[in-house]
Structure formats: C-alpha cells, structure tokens
C-alpha cells in the first residue's frame, strides 16, 4: 500500500520543481502563482500576488474560473514544503496544463532564503 510520502515522491518525479534560487524570477514572470495551502496557512503569509486555491479544491476551481482555464498559462505552485504543490502540478498536467512548475521546498524555503512574504494585517476591534 502506498503512503502519502510515496505519492509525493512519485509526483516530484513527474513534475518540474524549480530550485529556490531560480524561483523569484519565475514567480515574477508567471501568469498566475497559486498557493495550494489551506486558507488559514495562506493568511499567515504568502507570496505577493499569489492566489489561494487549497489542494483539495484545485481541479474544481481551475475548471470553474474562466481566467484560469487556458492551458498555456505559466503557472507557479507552492505549498508549505512542496509536497502538495507537486501533487497539484501533476494534477494540472493531467488536465492539460502545459507550463506548470512547483517551488522546491515551498514557502519554508522561500522564507529561509530571505525572500519577501505578504503578511495581511488583521483589523483591531476595540
């Protein structure tokens, strides 16, 4: 029986992962950057301009959002450490997306490399 780890390793062998040192340039030139973490994770900090589509909703959101339907979009995916992003990349490739990359190491590697993260400010209610 396969484990989640087995599935992630298989996905990583089937998708393109970009090393963190090349990630910023790809993020800047991407048509769309998708954070596949859960909404509460996204709210703690995310890449500037990234949209949040949790991994469990990805195929449905891609199919139901006209701006995300073109299969030739340049897409960069990331999650916490890159497992969910690799699974998402393989799913998108299976849907016919042609230019999908995952950031190796995810947002943890991004932050460790000192790259910028957007952290939403919560309003104070007194």
PDB file of C-alpha atoms in Angstrom:
ATOM      1  CA  UNK A   1       0.000   0.000   0.000  1.00  0.00           C
ATOM      2  CA  UNK A   2       1.320   3.449  -0.902  1.00  0.00           C
ATOM      3  CA  UNK A   3       1.672   6.218   1.648  1.00  0.00           C
ATOM      4  CA  UNK A   4       1.226   9.943   1.160  1.00  0.00           C
ATOM      5  CA  UNK A   5       5.011  10.204   1.098  1.00  0.00           C
ATOM      6  CA  UNK A   6       5.156   7.639  -1.733  1.00  0.00           C
ATOM      7  CA  UNK A   7       2.616   9.641  -3.732  1.00  0.00           C
ATOM      8  CA  UNK A   8       4.569  12.862  -3.217  1.00  0.00           C
ATOM      9  CA  UNK A   9       7.830  11.233  -4.324  1.00  0.00           C
ATOM     10  CA  UNK A  10       6.122   9.897  -7.446  1.00  0.00           C
ATOM     11  CA  UNK A  11       4.620  13.335  -8.173  1.00  0.00           C
ATOM     12  CA  UNK A  12       8.000  15.038  -7.754  1.00  0.00           C
ATOM     13  CA  UNK A  13       9.454  12.670 -10.334  1.00  0.00           C
ATOM     14  CA  UNK A  14       6.710  13.654 -12.794  1.00  0.00           C
ATOM     15  CA  UNK A  15       6.686  17.432 -12.439  1.00  0.00           C
ATOM     16  CA  UNK A  16       9.158  20.265 -12.769  1.00  0.00           C
ATOM     17  CA  UNK A  17      10.422  21.617  -9.470  1.00  0.00           C
ATOM     18  CA  UNK A  18      12.354  24.851  -9.596  1.00  0.00           C
ATOM     19  CA  UNK A  19      15.135  25.381  -7.051  1.00  0.00           C
ATOM     20  CA  UNK A  20      14.596  28.251  -4.651  1.00  0.00           C
ATOM     21  CA  UNK A  21      17.435  30.276  -6.189  1.00  0.00           C
ATOM     22  CA  UNK A  22      15.503  30.384  -9.501  1.00  0.00           C
ATOM     23  CA  UNK A  23      12.028  30.734  -8.014  1.00  0.00           C
ATOM     24  CA  UNK A  24      11.776  34.505  -7.690  1.00  0.00           C
ATOM     25  CA  UNK A  25      12.346  35.109 -11.415  1.00  0.00           C
ATOM     26  CA  UNK A  26       9.713  32.516 -12.319  1.00  0.00           C
ATOM     27  CA  UNK A  27       7.238  33.979  -9.836  1.00  0.00           C
ATOM     28  CA  UNK A  28       7.734  37.439 -11.347  1.00  0.00           C
ATOM     29  CA  UNK A  29       7.175  36.187 -14.905  1.00  0.00           C
ATOM     30  CA  UNK A  30       4.272  33.826 -14.104  1.00  0.00           C
ATOM     31  CA  UNK A  31       0.762  34.388 -15.374  1.00  0.00           C
ATOM     32  CA  UNK A  32      -0.532  33.020 -12.087  1.00  0.00           C
ATOM     33  CA  UNK A  33       1.016  31.968  -8.782  1.00  0.00           C
ATOM     34  CA  UNK A  34      -1.106  29.550  -6.788  1.00  0.00           C
ATOM     35  CA  UNK A  35      -0.686  28.819  -3.093  1.00  0.00           C
ATOM     36  CA  UNK A  36      -2.235  25.377  -2.597  1.00  0.00           C
ATOM     37  CA  UNK A  37      -2.132  25.513   1.211  1.00  0.00           C
ATOM     38  CA  UNK A  38      -5.286  25.827   3.302  1.00  0.00           C
ATOM     39  CA  UNK A  39      -6.817  29.279   3.810  1.00  0.00           C
ATOM     40  CA  UNK A  40      -5.557  29.588   7.388  1.00  0.00           C
ATOM     41  CA  UNK A  41      -1.996  28.833   6.234  1.00  0.00           C
ATOM     42  CA  UNK A  42      -2.293  31.397   3.418  1.00  0.00           C
ATOM     43  CA  UNK A  43      -3.480  34.013   5.930  1.00  0.00           C
ATOM     44  CA  UNK A  44      -0.264  33.650   7.958  1.00  0.00           C
ATOM     45  CA  UNK A  45       1.792  34.859   4.984  1.00  0.00           C
ATOM     46  CA  UNK A  46       2.054  34.249   1.260  1.00  0.00           C
ATOM     47  CA  UNK A  47       3.914  35.319  -1.866  1.00  0.00           C
ATOM     48  CA  UNK A  48       2.865  38.697  -3.223  1.00  0.00           C
ATOM     49  CA  UNK A  49       0.219  38.296  -5.906  1.00  0.00           C
ATOM     50  CA  UNK A  50      -0.429  34.631  -5.129  1.00  0.00           C
ATOM     51  CA  UNK A  51      -3.983  33.383  -5.156  1.00  0.00           C
ATOM     52  CA  UNK A  52      -5.113  30.764  -2.675  1.00  0.00           C
ATOM     53  CA  UNK A  53      -6.649  27.574  -4.027  1.00  0.00           C
ATOM     54  CA  UNK A  54      -6.358  24.761  -1.482  1.00  0.00           C
ATOM     55  CA  UNK A  55      -5.118  21.487  -2.977  1.00  0.00           C
ATOM     56  CA  UNK A  56      -8.441  19.757  -2.348  1.00  0.00           C
ATOM     57  CA  UNK A  57     -10.319  22.306  -4.475  1.00  0.00           C
ATOM     58  CA  UNK A  58      -7.785  22.856  -7.235  1.00  0.00           C
ATOM     59  CA  UNK A  59      -9.347  20.912 -10.107  1.00  0.00           C
ATOM     60  CA  UNK A  60     -12.788  22.370  -9.375  1.00  0.00           C
ATOM     61  CA  UNK A  61     -11.545  25.974  -9.141  1.00  0.00           C
ATOM     62  CA  UNK A  62      -9.476  25.639 -12.321  1.00  0.00           C
ATOM     63  CA  UNK A  63     -12.483  24.270 -14.203  1.00  0.00           C
ATOM     64  CA  UNK A  64     -14.855  26.892 -12.813  1.00  0.00           C
ATOM     65  CA  UNK A  65     -12.745  30.033 -13.197  1.00  0.00           C
ATOM     66  CA  UNK A  66     -12.568  31.297 -16.808  1.00  0.00           C
ATOM     67  CA  UNK A  67      -9.323  33.239 -16.213  1.00  0.00           C
ATOM     68  CA  UNK A  68      -7.612  30.005 -15.125  1.00  0.00           C
ATOM     69  CA  UNK A  69      -8.909  27.775 -17.928  1.00  0.00           C
ATOM     70  CA  UNK A  70      -6.270  28.490 -20.637  1.00  0.00           C
ATOM     71  CA  UNK A  71      -3.919  25.530 -20.691  1.00  0.00           C
ATOM     72  CA  UNK A  72      -0.940  27.615 -21.836  1.00  0.00           C
ATOM     73  CA  UNK A  73      -0.758  29.763 -18.691  1.00  0.00           C
ATOM     74  CA  UNK A  74       2.625  29.967 -16.976  1.00  0.00           C
ATOM     75  CA  UNK A  75       1.770  28.648 -13.511  1.00  0.00           C
ATOM     76  CA  UNK A  76       3.917  28.551 -10.381  1.00  0.00           C
ATOM     77  CA  UNK A  77       2.649  26.448  -7.473  1.00  0.00           C
ATOM     78  CA  UNK A  78       3.804  26.301  -3.881  1.00  0.00           C
ATOM     79  CA  UNK A  79       2.742  24.984  -0.505  1.00  0.00           C
ATOM     80  CA  UNK A  80       4.492  24.646   2.855  1.00  0.00           C
ATOM     81  CA  UNK A  81       7.350  22.319   1.846  1.00  0.00           C
ATOM     82  CA  UNK A  82       6.476  21.308  -1.757  1.00  0.00           C
ATOM     83  CA  UNK A  83       4.559  18.031  -1.359  1.00  0.00           C
ATOM     84  CA  UNK A  84       1.067  19.373  -2.049  1.00  0.00           C
ATOM     85  CA  UNK A  85       2.436  21.592  -4.815  1.00  0.00           C
ATOM     86  CA  UNK A  86       3.984  18.571  -6.556  1.00  0.00           C
ATOM     87  CA  UNK A  87       0.676  16.689  -6.325  1.00  0.00           C
ATOM     88  CA  UNK A  88      -1.108  19.773  -7.677  1.00  0.00           C
ATOM     89  CA  UNK A  89       1.379  20.097 -10.550  1.00  0.00           C
ATOM     90  CA  UNK A  90       0.773  16.504 -11.623  1.00  0.00           C
ATOM     91  CA  UNK A  91      -2.993  17.042 -11.421  1.00  0.00           C
ATOM     92  CA  UNK A  92      -2.716  20.176 -13.577  1.00  0.00           C
ATOM     93  CA  UNK A  93      -0.535  18.367 -16.103  1.00  0.00           C
ATOM     94  CA  UNK A  94      -3.200  15.661 -16.253  1.00  0.00           C
ATOM     95  CA  UNK A  95      -5.752  18.377 -17.006  1.00  0.00           C
ATOM     96  CA  UNK A  96      -3.623  19.539 -19.943  1.00  0.00           C
ATOM     97  CA  UNK A  97      -1.767  22.497 -18.460  1.00  0.00           C
ATOM     98  CA  UNK A  98       1.492  22.894 -20.331  1.00  0.00           C
ATOM     99  CA  UNK A  99       3.655  25.213 -18.202  1.00  0.00           C
ATOM    100  CA  UNK A 100       3.432  24.272 -14.528  1.00  0.00           C
ATOM    101  CA  UNK A 101       6.280  24.413 -12.013  1.00  0.00           C
ATOM    102  CA  UNK A 102       6.477  23.831  -8.290  1.00  0.00           C
ATOM    103  CA  UNK A 103       8.813  25.687  -5.946  1.00  0.00           C
ATOM    104  CA  UNK A 104      11.165  23.155  -4.337  1.00  0.00           C
ATOM    105  CA  UNK A 105      10.961  23.459  -0.565  1.00  0.00           C
ATOM    106  CA  UNK A 106       7.790  25.563  -0.690  1.00  0.00           C
ATOM    107  CA  UNK A 107       7.231  28.726   1.257  1.00  0.00           C
ATOM    108  CA  UNK A 108       9.507  27.462   4.032  1.00  0.00           C
ATOM    109  CA  UNK A 109      12.468  27.508   1.622  1.00  0.00           C
ATOM    110  CA  UNK A 110      11.308  30.880   0.256  1.00  0.00           C
ATOM    111  CA  UNK A 111      11.295  32.433   3.741  1.00  0.00           C
ATOM    112  CA  UNK A 112      14.589  30.769   4.694  1.00  0.00           C
ATOM    113  CA  UNK A 113      16.152  32.323   1.578  1.00  0.00           C
ATOM    114  CA  UNK A 114      15.063  35.749   2.833  1.00  0.00           C
ATOM    115  CA  UNK A 115      12.563  36.417   0.075  1.00  0.00           C
ATOM    116  CA  UNK A 116       9.535  38.662   0.703  1.00  0.00           C
ATOM    117  CA  UNK A 117       6.243  37.407   2.088  1.00  0.00           C
ATOM    118  CA  UNK A 118       2.969  39.312   2.363  1.00  0.00           C
ATOM    119  CA  UNK A 119       1.502  39.125   5.848  1.00  0.00           C
ATOM    120  CA  UNK A 120      -2.020  40.516   5.993  1.00  0.00           C
ATOM    121  CA  UNK A 121      -2.697  42.899   8.847  1.00  0.00           C
ATOM    122  CA  UNK A 122      -5.777  41.984  10.842  1.00  0.00           C
ATOM    123  CA  UNK A 123      -8.003  44.878  11.903  1.00  0.00           C
ATOM    124  CA  UNK A 124      -8.143  45.710  15.576  1.00  0.00           C
ATOM    125  CA  UNK A 125     -11.603  45.930  17.066  1.00  0.00           C
ATOM    126  CA  UNK A 126     -11.804  47.768  20.348  1.00  0.00           C
TER     127      UNK A 126
END
